[in-house]
Tab-separated table of N, CA and C in Angstrom:
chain	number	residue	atom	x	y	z
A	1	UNK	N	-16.945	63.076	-52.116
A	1	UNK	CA	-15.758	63.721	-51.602
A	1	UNK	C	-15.733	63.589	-50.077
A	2	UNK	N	-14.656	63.330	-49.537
A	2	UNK	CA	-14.088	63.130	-48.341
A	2	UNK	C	-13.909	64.126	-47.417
A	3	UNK	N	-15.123	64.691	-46.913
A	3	UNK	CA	-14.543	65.898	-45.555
A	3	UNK	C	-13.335	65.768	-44.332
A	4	UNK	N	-12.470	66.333	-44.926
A	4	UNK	CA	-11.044	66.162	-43.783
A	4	UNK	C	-11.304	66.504	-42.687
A	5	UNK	N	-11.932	67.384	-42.379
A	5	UNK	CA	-12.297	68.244	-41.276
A	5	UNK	C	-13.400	67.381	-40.589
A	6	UNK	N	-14.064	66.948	-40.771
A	6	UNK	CA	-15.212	65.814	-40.125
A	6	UNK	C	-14.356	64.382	-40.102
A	7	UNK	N	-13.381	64.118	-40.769
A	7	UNK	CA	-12.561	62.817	-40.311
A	7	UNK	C	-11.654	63.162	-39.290
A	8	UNK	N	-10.708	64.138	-39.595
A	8	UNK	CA	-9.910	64.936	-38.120
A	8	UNK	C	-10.793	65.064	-37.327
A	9	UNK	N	-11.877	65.268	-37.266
A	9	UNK	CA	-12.805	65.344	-35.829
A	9	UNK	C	-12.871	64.308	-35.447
A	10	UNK	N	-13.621	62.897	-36.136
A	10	UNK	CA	-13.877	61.731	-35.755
A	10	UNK	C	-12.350	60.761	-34.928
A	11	UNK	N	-11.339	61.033	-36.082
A	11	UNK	CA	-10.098	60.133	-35.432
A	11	UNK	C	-9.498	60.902	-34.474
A	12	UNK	N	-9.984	62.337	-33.745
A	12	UNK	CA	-9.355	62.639	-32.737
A	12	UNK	C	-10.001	62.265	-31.405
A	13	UNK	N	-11.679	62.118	-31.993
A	13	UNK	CA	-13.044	62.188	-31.220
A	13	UNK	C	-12.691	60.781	-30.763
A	14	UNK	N	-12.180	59.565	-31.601
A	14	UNK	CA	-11.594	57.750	-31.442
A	14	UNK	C	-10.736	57.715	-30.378
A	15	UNK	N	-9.282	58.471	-31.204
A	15	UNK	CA	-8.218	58.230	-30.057
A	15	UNK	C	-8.784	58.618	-28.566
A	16	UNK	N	-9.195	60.162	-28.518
A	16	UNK	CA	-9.597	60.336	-27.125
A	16	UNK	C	-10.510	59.486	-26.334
A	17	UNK	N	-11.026	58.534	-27.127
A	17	UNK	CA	-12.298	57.689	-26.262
A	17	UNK	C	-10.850	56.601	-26.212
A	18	UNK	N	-10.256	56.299	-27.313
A	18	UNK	CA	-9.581	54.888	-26.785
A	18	UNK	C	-8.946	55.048	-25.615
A	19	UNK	N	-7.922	56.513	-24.778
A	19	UNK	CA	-7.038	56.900	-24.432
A	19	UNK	C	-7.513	56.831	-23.149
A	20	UNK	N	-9.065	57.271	-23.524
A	20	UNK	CA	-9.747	57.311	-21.610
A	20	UNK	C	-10.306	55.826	-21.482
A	21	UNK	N	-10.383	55.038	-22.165
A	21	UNK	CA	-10.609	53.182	-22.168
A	21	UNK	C	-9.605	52.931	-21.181
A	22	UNK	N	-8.444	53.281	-21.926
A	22	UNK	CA	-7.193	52.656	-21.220
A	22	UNK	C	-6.959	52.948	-20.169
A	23	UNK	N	-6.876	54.300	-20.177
A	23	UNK	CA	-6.707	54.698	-18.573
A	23	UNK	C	-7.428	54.197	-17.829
A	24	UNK	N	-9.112	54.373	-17.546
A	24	UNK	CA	-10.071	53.912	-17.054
A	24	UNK	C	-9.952	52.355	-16.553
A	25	UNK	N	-9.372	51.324	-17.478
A	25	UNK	CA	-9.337	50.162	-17.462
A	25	UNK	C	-7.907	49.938	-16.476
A	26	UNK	N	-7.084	50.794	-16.659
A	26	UNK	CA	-6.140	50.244	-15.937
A	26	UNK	C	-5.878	51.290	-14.287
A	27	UNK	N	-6.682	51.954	-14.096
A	27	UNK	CA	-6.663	52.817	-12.889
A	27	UNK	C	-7.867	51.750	-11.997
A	28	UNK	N	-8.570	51.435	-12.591
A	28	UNK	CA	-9.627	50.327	-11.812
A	28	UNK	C	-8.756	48.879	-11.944
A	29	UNK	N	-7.836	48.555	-12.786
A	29	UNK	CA	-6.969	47.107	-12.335
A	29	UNK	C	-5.944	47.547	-10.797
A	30	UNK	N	-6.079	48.358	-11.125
A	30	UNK	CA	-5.270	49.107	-10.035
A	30	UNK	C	-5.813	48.881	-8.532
A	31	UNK	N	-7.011	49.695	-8.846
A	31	UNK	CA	-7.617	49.326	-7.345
A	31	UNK	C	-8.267	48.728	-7.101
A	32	UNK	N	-8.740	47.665	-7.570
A	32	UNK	CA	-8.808	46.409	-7.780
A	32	UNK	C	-7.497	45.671	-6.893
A	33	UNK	N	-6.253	45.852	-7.437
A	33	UNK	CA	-5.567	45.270	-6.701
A	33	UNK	C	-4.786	45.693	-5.744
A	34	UNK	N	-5.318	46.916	-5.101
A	34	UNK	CA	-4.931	47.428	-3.958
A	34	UNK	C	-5.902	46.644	-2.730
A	35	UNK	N	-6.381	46.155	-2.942
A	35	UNK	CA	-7.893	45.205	-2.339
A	35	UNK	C	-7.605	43.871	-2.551
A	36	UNK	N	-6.289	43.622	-3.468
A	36	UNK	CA	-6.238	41.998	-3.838
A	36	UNK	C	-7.435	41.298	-4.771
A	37	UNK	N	-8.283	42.145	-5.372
A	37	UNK	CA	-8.655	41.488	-6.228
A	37	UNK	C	-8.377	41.617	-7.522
A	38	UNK	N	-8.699	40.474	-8.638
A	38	UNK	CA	-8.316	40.413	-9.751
A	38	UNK	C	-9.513	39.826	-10.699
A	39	UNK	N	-9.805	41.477	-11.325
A	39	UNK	CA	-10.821	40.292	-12.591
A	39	UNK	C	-10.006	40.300	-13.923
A	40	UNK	N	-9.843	39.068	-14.362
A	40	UNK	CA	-9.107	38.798	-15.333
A	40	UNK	C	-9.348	39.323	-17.068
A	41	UNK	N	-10.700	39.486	-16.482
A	41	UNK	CA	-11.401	39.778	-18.311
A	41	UNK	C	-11.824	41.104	-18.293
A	42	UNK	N	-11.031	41.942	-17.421
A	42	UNK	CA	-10.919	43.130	-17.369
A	42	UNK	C	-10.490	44.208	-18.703
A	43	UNK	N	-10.660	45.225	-19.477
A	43	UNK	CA	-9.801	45.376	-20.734
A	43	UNK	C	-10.960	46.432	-20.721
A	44	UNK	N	-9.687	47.374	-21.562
A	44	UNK	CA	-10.296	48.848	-22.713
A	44	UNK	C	-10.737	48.094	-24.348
A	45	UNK	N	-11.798	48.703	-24.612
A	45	UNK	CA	-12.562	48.285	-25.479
A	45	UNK	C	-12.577	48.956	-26.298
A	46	UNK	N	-12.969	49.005	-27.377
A	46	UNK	CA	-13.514	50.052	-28.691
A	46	UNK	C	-14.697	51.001	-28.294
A	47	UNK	N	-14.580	52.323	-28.093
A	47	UNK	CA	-15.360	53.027	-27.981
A	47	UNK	C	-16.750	52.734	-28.215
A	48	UNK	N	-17.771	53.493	-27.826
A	48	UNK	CA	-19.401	52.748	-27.667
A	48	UNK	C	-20.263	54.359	-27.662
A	49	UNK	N	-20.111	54.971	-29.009
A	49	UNK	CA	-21.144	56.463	-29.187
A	49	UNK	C	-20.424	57.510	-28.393
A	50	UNK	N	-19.110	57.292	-29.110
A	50	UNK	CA	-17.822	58.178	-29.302
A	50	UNK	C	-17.543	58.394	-27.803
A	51	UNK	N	-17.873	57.482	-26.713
A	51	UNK	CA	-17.324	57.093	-25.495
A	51	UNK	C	-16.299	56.239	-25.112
A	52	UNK	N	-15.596	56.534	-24.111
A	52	UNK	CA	-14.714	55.268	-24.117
A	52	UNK	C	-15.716	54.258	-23.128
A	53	UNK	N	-15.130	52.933	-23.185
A	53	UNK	CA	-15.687	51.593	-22.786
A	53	UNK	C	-15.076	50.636	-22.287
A	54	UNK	N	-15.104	50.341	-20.965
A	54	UNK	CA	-14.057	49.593	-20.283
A	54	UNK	C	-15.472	47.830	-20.099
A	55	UNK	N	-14.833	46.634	-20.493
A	55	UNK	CA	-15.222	45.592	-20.523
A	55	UNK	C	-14.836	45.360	-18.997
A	56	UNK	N	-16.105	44.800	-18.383
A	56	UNK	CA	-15.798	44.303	-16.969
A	56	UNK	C	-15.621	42.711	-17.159
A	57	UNK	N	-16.662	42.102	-17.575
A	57	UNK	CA	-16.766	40.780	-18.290
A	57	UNK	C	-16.809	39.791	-16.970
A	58	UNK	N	-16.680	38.203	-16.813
A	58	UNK	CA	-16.535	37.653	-15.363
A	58	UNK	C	-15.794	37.679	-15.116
A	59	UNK	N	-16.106	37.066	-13.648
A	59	UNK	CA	-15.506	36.663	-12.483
A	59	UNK	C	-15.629	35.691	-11.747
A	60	UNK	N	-15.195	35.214	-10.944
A	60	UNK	CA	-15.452	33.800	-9.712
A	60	UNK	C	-16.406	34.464	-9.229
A	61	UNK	N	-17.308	34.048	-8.442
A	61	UNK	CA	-18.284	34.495	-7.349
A	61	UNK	C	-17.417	35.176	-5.974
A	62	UNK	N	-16.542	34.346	-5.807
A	62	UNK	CA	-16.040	35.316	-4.136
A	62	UNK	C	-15.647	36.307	-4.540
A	63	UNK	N	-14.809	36.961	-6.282
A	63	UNK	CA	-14.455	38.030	-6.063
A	63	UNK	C	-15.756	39.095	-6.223
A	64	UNK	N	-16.695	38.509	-6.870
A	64	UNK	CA	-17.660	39.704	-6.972
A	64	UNK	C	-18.445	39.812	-5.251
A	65	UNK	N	-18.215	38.740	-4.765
A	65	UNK	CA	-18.488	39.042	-3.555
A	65	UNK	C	-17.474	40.129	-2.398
A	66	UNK	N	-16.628	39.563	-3.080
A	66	UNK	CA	-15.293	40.789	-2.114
A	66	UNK	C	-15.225	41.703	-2.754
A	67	UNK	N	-15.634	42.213	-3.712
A	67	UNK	CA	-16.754	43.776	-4.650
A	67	UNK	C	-16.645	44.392	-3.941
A	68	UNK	N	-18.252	43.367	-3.754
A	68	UNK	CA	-19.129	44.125	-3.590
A	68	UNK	C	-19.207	44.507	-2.107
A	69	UNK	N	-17.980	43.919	-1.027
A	69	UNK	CA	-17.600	44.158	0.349
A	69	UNK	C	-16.756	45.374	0.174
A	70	UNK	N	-16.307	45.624	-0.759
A	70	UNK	CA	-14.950	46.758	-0.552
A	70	UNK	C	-15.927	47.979	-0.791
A	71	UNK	N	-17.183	47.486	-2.354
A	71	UNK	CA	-17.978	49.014	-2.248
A	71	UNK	C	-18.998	49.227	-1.386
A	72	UNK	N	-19.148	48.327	-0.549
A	72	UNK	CA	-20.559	48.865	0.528
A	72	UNK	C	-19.274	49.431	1.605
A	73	UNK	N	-17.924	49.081	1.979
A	73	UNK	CA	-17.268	49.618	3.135
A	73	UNK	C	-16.645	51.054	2.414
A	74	UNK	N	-16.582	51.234	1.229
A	74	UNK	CA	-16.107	52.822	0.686
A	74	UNK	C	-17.339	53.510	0.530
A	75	UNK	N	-18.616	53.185	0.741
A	75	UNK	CA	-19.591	54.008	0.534
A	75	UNK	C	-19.953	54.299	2.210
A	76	UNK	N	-19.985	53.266	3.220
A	76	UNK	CA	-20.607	53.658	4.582
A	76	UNK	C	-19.434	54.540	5.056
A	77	UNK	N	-17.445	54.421	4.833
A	77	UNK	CA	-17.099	55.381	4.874
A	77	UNK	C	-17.295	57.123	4.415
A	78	UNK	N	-17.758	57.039	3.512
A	78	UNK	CA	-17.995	58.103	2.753
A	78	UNK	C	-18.968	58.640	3.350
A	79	UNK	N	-20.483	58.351	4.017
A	79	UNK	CA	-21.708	58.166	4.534
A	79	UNK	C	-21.039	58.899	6.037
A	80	UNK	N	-20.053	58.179	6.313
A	80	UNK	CA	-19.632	58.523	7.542
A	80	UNK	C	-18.830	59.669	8.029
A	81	UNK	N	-17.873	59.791	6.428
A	81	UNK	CA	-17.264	61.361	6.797
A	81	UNK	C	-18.262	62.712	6.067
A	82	UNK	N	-19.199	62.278	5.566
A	82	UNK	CA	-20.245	63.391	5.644
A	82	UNK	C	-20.985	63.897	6.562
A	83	UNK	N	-20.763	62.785	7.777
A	83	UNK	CA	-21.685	63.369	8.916
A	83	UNK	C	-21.018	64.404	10.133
């Protein structure tokens, strides 16, 4: 027999992981391209232990290089308005 109540948990426990995939995936395409960059194989995924899961997947080398320039200059800002 089929517990309804443990499946209503699970397919609400799904949607909410898919719902924060999406968002997640597309608030980082976002700023991503507030910076001009673009990773293409970017995407919300199927949840991963009732989490949501955003696929980063590749990239060219300069953009992971212009990354990894945008997160060392948002972290020494950050570094900087703490002081």
């Amino acid at each position: 027999m089929i517990n309804t109540e443990a499946a209503k948990k699970y397919w609400k426990q799904r949607h909410a992981a898919l719902d924060a995939s999406d968002t997640a995936a597309a608030d980082l395409r976002a700023a991503l391209a507030r910076h001009g960059l673009v990773i293409p194989s970017l995407r919300s995924s199927e949840p991963v232990n009732h989490q949501g899961f955003v696929e980063l997947g590749g990239c060219r080398a300069e953009i992971a290089a212009r990354l990894a320039q945008v997160l060392d200059a948002a972290a020494d800002a950050t570094s900087e308005e703490a002081r």
